[in-house]
Tab-separated table of C-alpha atoms and ligand atoms in Angstrom:
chain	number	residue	atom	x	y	z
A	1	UNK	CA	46.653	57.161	101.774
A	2	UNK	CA	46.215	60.526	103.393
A	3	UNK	CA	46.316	63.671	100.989
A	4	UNK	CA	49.117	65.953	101.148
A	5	UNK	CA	46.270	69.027	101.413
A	6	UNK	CA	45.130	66.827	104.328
A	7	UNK	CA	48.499	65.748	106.049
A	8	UNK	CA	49.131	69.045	105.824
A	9	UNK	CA	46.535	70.251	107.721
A	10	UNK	CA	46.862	67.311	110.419
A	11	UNK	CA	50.380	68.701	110.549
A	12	UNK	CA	49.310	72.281	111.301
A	13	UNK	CA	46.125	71.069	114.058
A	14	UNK	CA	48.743	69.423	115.683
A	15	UNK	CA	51.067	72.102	116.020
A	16	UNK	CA	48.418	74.227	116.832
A	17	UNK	CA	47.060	71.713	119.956
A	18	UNK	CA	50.644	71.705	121.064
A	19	UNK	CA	51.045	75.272	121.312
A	20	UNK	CA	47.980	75.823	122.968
A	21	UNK	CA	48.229	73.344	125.830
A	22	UNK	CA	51.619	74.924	126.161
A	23	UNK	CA	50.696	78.205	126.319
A	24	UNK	CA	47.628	77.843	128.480
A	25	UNK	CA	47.655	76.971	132.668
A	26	UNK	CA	51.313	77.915	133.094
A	27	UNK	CA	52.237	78.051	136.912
A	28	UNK	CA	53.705	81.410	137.694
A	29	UNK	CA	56.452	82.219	139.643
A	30	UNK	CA	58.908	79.438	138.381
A	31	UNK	CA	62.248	79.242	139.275
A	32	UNK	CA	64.699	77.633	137.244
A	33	UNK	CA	65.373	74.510	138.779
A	34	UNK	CA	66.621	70.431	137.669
A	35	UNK	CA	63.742	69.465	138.057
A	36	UNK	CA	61.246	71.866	136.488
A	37	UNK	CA	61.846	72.783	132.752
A	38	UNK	CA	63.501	75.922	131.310
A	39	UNK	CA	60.515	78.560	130.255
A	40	UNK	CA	61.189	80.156	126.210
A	41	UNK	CA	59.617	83.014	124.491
A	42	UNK	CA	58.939	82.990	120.307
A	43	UNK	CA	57.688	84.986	118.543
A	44	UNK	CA	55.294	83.393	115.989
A	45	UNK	CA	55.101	79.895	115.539
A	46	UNK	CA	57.414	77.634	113.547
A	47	UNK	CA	55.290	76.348	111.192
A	48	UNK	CA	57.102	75.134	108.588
A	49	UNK	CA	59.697	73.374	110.215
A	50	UNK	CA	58.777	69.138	110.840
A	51	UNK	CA	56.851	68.379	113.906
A	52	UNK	CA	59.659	66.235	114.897
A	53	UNK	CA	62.124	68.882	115.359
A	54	UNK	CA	59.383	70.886	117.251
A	55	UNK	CA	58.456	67.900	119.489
A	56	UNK	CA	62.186	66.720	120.723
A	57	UNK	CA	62.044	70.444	121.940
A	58	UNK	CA	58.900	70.583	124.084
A	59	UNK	CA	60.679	67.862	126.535
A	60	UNK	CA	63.007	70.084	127.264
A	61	UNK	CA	61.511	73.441	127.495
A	62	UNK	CA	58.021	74.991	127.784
A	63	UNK	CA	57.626	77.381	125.341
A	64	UNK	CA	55.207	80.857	125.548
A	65	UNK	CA	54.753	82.398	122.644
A	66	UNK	CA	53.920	85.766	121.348
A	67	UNK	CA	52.808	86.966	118.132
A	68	UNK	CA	54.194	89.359	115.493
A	69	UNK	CA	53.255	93.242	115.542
A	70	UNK	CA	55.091	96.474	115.671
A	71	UNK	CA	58.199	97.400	117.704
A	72	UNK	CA	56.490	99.379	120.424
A	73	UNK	CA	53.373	95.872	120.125
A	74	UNK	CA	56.353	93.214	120.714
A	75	UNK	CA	58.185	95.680	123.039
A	76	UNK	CA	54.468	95.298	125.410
A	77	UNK	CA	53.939	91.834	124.550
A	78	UNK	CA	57.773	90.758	125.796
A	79	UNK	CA	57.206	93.268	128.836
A	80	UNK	CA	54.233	91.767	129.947
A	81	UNK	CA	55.372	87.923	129.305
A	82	UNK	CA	58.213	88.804	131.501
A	83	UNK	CA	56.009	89.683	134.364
A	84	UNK	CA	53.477	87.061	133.703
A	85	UNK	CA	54.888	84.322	132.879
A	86	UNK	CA	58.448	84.701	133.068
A	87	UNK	CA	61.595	84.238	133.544
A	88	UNK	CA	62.348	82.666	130.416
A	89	UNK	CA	66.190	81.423	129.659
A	90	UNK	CA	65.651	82.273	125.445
A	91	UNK	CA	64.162	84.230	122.998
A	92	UNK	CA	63.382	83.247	119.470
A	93	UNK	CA	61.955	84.672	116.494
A	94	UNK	CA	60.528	82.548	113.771
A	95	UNK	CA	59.631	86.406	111.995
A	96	UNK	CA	57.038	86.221	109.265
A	97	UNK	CA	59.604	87.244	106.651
A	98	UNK	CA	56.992	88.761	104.186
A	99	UNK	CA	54.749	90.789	106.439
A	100	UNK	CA	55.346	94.081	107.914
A	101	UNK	CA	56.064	96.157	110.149
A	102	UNK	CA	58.864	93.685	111.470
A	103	UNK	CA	59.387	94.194	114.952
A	104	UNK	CA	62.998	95.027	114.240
A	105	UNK	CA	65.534	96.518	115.735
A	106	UNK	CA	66.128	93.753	118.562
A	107	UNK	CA	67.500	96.680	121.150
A	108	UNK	CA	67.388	97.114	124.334
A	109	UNK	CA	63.903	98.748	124.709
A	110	UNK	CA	62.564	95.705	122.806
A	111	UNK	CA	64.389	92.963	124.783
A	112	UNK	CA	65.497	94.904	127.661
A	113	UNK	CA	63.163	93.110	130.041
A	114	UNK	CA	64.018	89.996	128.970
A	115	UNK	CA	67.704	90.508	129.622
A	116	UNK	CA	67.204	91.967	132.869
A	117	UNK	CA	65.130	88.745	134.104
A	118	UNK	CA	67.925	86.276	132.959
A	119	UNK	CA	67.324	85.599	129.435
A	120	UNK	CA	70.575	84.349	128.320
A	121	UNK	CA	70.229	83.442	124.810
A	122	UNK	CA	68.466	85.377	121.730
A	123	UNK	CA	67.858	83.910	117.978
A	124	UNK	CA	66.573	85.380	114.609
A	125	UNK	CA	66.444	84.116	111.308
A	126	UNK	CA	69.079	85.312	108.415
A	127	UNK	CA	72.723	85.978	108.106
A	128	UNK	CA	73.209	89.146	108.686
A	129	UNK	CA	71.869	90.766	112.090
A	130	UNK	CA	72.399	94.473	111.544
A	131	UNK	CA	69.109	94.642	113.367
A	132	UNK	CA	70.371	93.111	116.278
A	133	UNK	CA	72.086	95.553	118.976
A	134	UNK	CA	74.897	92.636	119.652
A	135	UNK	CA	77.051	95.372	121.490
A	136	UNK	CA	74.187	95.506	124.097
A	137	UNK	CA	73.154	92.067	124.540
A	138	UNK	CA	77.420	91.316	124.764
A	139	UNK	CA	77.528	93.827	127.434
A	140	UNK	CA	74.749	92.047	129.739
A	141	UNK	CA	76.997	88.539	128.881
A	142	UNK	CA	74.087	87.500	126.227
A	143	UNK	CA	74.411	85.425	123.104
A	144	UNK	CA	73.182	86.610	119.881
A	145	UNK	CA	72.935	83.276	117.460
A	146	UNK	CA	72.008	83.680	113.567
A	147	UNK	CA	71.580	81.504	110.872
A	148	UNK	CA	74.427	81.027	108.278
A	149	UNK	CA	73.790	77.822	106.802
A	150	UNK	CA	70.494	78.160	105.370
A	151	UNK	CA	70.863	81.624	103.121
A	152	UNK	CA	74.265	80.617	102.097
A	153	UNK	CA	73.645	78.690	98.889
A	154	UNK	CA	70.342	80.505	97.887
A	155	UNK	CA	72.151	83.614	98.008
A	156	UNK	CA	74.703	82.617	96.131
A	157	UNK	CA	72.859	80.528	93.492
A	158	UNK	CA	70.784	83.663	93.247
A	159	UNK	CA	74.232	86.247	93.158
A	160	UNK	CA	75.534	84.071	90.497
A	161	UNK	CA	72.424	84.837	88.463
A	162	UNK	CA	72.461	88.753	89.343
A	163	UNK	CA	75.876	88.774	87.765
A	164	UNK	CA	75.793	86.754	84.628
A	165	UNK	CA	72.212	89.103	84.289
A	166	UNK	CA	74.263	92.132	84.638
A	167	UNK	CA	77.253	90.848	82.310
A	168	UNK	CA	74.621	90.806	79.574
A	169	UNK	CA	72.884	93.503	80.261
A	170	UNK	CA	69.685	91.299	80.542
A	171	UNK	CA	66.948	93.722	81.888
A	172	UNK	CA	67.383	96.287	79.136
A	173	UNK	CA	67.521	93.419	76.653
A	174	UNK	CA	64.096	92.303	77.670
A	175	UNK	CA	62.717	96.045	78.624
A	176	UNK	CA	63.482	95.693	74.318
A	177	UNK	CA	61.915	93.033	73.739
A	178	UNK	CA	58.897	93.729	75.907
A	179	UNK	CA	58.454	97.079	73.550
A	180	UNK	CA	58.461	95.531	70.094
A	181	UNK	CA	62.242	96.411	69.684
A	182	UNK	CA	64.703	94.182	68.211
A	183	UNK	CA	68.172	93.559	69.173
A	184	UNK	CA	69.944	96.863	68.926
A	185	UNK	CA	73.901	96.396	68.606
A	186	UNK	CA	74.435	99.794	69.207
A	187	UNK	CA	73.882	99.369	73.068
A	188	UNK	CA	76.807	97.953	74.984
A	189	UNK	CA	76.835	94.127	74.138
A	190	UNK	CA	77.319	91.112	76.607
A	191	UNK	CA	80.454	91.049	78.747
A	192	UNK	CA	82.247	87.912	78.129
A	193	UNK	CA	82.405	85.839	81.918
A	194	UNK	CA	85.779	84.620	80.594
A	195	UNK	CA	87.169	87.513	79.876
A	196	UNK	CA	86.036	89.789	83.116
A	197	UNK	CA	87.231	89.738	87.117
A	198	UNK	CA	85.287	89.509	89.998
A	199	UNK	CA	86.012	90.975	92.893
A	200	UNK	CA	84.333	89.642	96.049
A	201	UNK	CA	84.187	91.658	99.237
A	202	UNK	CA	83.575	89.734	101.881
A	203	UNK	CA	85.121	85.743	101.710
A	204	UNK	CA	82.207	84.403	104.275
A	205	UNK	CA	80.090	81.211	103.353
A	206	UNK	CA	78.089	83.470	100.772
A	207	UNK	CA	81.635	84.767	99.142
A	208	UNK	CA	83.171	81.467	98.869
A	209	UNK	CA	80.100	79.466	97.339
A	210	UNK	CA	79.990	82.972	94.859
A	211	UNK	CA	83.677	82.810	94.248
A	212	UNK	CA	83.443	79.246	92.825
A	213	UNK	CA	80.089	79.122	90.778
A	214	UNK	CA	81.532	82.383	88.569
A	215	UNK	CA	84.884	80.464	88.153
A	216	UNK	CA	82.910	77.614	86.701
A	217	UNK	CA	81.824	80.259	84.596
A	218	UNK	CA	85.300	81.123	83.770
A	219	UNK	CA	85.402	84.590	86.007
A	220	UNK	CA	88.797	85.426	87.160
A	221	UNK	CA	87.900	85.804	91.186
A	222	UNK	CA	90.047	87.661	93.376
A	223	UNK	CA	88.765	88.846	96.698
A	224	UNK	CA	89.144	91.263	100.351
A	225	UNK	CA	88.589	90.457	103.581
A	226	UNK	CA	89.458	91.504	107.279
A	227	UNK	CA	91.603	88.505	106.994
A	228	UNK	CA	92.994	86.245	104.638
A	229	UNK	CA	91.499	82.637	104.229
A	230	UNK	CA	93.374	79.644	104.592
A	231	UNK	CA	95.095	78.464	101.723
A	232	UNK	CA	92.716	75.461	101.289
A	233	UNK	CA	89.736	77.651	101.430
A	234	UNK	CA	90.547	79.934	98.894
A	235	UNK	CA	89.991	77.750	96.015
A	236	UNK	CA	91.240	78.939	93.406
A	237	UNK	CA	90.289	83.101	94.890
A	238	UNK	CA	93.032	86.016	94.660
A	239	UNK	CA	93.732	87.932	97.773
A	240	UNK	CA	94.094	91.403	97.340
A	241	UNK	CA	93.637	94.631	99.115
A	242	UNK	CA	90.551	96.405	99.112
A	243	UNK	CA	92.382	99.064	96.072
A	244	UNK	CA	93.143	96.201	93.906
A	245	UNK	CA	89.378	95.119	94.402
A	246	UNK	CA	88.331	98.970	93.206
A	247	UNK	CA	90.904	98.893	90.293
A	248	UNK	CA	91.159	95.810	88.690
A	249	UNK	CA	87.398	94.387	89.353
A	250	UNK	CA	84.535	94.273	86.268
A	251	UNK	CA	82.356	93.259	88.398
A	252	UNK	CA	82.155	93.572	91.730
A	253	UNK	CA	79.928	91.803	94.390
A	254	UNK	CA	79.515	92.474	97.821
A	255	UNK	CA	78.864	89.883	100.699
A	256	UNK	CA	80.208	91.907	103.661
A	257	UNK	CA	77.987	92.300	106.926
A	258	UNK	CA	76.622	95.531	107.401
A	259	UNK	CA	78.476	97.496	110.719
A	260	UNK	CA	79.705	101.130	111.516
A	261	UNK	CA	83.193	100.009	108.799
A	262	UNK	CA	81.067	98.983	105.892
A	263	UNK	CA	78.170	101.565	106.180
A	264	UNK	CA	78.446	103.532	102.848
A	265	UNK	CA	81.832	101.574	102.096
A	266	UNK	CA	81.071	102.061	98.422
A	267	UNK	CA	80.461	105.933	98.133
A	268	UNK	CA	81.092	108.826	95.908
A	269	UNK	CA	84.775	109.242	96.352
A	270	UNK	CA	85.053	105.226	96.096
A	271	UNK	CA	83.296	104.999	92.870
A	272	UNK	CA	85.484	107.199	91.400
A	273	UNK	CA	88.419	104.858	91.999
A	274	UNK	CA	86.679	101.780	90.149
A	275	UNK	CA	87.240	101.179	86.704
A	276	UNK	CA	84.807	103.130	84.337
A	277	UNK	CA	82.155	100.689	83.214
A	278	UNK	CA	82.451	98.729	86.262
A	279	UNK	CA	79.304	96.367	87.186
A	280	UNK	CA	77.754	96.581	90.814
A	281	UNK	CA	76.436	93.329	92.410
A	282	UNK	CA	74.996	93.759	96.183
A	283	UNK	CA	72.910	90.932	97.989
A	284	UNK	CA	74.387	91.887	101.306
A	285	UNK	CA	73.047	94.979	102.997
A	286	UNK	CA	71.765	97.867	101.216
A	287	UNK	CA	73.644	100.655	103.349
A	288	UNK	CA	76.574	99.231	102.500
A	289	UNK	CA	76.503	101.596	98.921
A	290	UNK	CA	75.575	105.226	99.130
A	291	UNK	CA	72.111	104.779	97.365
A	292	UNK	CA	72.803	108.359	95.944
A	293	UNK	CA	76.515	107.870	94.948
A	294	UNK	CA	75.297	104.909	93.205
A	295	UNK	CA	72.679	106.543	91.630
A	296	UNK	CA	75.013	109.400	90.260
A	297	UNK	CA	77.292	107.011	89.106
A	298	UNK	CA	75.028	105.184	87.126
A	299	UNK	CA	73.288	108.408	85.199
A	300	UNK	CA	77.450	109.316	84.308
A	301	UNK	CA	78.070	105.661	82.856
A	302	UNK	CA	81.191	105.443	85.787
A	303	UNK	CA	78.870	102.477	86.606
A	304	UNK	CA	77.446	100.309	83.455
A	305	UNK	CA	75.092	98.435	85.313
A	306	UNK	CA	74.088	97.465	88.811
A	307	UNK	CA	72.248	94.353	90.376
A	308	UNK	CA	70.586	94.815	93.521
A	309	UNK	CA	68.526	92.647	95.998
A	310	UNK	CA	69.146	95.206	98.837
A	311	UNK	CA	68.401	98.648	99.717
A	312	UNK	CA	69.484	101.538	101.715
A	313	UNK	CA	66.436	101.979	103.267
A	314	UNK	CA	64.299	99.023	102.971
A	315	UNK	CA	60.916	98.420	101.606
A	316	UNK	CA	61.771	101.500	99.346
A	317	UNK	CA	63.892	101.258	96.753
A	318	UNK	CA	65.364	104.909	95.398
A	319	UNK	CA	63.181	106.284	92.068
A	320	UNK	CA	66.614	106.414	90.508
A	321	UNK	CA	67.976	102.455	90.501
A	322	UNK	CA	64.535	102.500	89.322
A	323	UNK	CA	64.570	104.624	86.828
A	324	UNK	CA	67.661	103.248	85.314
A	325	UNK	CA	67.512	101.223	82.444
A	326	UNK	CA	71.018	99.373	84.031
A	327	UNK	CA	69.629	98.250	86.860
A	328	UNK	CA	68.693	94.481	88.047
A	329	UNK	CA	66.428	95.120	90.675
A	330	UNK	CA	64.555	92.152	93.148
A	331	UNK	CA	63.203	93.466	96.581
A	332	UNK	CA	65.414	91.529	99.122
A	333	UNK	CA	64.405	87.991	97.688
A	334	UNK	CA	67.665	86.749	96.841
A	335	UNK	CA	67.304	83.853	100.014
A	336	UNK	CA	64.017	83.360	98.977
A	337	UNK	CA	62.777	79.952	97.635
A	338	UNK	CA	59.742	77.388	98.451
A	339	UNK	CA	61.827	75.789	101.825
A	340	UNK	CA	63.962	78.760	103.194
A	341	UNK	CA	61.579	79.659	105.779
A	342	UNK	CA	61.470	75.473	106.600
A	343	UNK	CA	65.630	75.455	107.141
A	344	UNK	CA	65.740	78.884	108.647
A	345	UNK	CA	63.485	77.705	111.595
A	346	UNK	CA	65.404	74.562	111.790
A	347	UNK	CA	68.196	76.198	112.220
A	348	UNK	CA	66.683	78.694	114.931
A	349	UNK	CA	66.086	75.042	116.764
A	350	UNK	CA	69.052	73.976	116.900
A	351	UNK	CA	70.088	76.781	118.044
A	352	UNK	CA	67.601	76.773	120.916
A	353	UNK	CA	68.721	73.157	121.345
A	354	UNK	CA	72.319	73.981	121.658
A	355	UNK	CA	71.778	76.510	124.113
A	356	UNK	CA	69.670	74.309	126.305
A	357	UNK	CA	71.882	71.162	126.305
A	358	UNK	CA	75.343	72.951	126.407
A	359	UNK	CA	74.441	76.636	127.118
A	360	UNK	CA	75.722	77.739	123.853
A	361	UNK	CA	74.106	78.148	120.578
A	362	UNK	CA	75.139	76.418	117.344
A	363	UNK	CA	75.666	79.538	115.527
A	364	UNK	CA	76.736	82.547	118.400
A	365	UNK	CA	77.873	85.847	116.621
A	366	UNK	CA	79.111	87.168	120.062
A	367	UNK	CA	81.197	84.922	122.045
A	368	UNK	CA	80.390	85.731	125.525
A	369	UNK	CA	80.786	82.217	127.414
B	401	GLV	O1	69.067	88.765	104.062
B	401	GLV	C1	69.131	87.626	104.382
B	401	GLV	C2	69.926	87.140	105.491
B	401	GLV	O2	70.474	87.936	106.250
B	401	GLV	O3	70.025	85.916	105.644
């Protein structure tokens, strides 16, 4: 029986072989025709995702690929693609989550050429797509697809750990114990789940998987949105308006997308309409809170404690959430586990497959069919 070490590097030569005799001899000039297959850019390779899923794809597309750099580098790669080898019909990005600089923002001056030579259909990894200039690619009638399904649960497995964390005040219970201090009852003890609200912004798939793991913790959940969910799908989840969320909320949690509405939803002025003690949760986007306001409200005590997996301006995180002894702080890992990157491309393919059977992608943020 073959070793896993060894299957998996038979898995990776093979992936490597295929990529190579498809991105080697192409014939240029190709029009897209029945009869000859549609052409697709990625960027990087997806290597975690089975060789199955990879295969079914190469019968239907030949696939170019490009590798992961700078802006301004992927900006010249795409460019010159396009004029060598193009016109493609999709671009994906199987992104290298942990390595940087990320080629990021997906504009126009990135894609630009692309769109111009026909390319109809663009995919990233992740929920949100703040990066993503989706007014621009909806104005040149191009779809935008993301990935819902795979960070939903992991985010919320890992939000539903932020906030019991925070309830208890965990990190300055250890930062204790680390020092040789005992348990001190003069600082502020445990919040009881049972006896606390939480107030979700933001009902989307990470809200709703959120709103029912604290309820099995006995949280009281009530919850904004643009719009209200259907009865069905609000299990057992208040809706209020966004005032009641600031006023009757111990905890709040955010899982709102990050556009020119939320930006700094949660600032100074804000703040001061929450409860006093109230607890912070954010795995969504870090702009959403006023990094500042936040900070300023923690040093007063208006905010007990805060748990954060996202900041304002990513990889740095402000010296004062760090600072603060009532912080929870993770650098943007709260998706993170040993298969996310497998699903995540998975679910860039079948977007790609979508698009090239039906012309649409599973998961389209911007409806422009
Ligand atoms: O941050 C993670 C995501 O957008 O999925």
């Amino acid at each position: 029986m073959l070793s896993l070490v060894t299957k998996q590097a038979l898995r990776l030569s093979t992936l490597t072989l295929f990529y190579r005799s498809y991105f080697q001899h192409r014939p240029t000039n190709m029009t897209l025709t029945s009869d000859i297959k549609p052409k697709v850019l990625i960027l990087n390779a997806p290597d975690k995702a089975p060789i199955d899923s990879v295969a079914k794809l190469k019968e239907m597309a030949e696939f170019y690929s490009i590798e992961q750099a700078s802006h301004d580098a992927v900006a010249g790669r795409i460019a010159e693609a396009v004029k060598e080898k193009g016109p493609f019909v999709a671009f994906v990005v199987f992104i290298n989550w942990w390595s940087r600089p990320f080629p990021w923002p997906m504009d126009e001056a990135l894609v630009g050429p692309l769109v111009e030579t026909g390319c109809k259909m663009f995919s990233a990894g992740g929920a949100g797509y703040d990066f993503v200039d989706v007014k621009y690619m909806s104005s040149k009638g191009v779809h935008y697809a993301n990935t819902p399904k795979m960070p939903a649960l992991r985010t919320a497995d890992s939000t539903a750990m932020m906030i019991l964390q925070a309830l208890r005040g965990s990190s300055e219970r250890e930062a204790d114990a680390r020092a040789g201090k005992w348990f001190d009852p003069s600082k502020p003890l445990a919040k009881d789940a049972r006896c606390s609200t939480l107030g979700i912004i933001g009902m989307g798939n990470i809200g709703k998987l959120v709103s029912e793991h604290m309820q099995h913790f006995g949280m009281k959940v009530i919850y904004y949105n643009r719009n209200r969910l259907p009865p069905d799908e609000e299990k057992g989840a208040e809706y209020v308006s966004f005032e009641d969320i600031l006023v009757r909320s111990d905890v709040i949690s955010l899982h709102c997308p990050l556009n020119e509405d939320t930006r700094h939803l949660f600032n100074k002025e804000v703040f001061n309409r929450m409860k006093d003690g109230i607890i912070i949760v954010n795995t969504s986007r870090g702009a959403v809170i006023d990094e500042n306001a936040l900070v300023e409200a923690l040093d007063s005590g208006k905010v007990l404690r805060a748990a954060l997996d996202v900041y304002e301006f990513e990889p740095q995180i402000h010296p004062g959430l760090i600072a603060s002894k009532h912080t929870t702080l993770s650098p943007h890992a709260a998706v993170a586990n040993e298969t996310f990157e497998r699903d995540q491309q998975m679910e860039i393919l079948l977007n790609l497959e979508s698009f090239l059977k039906t012309g649409k992608p599973t998961h389209v943020v911007n409806d422009v069919s």
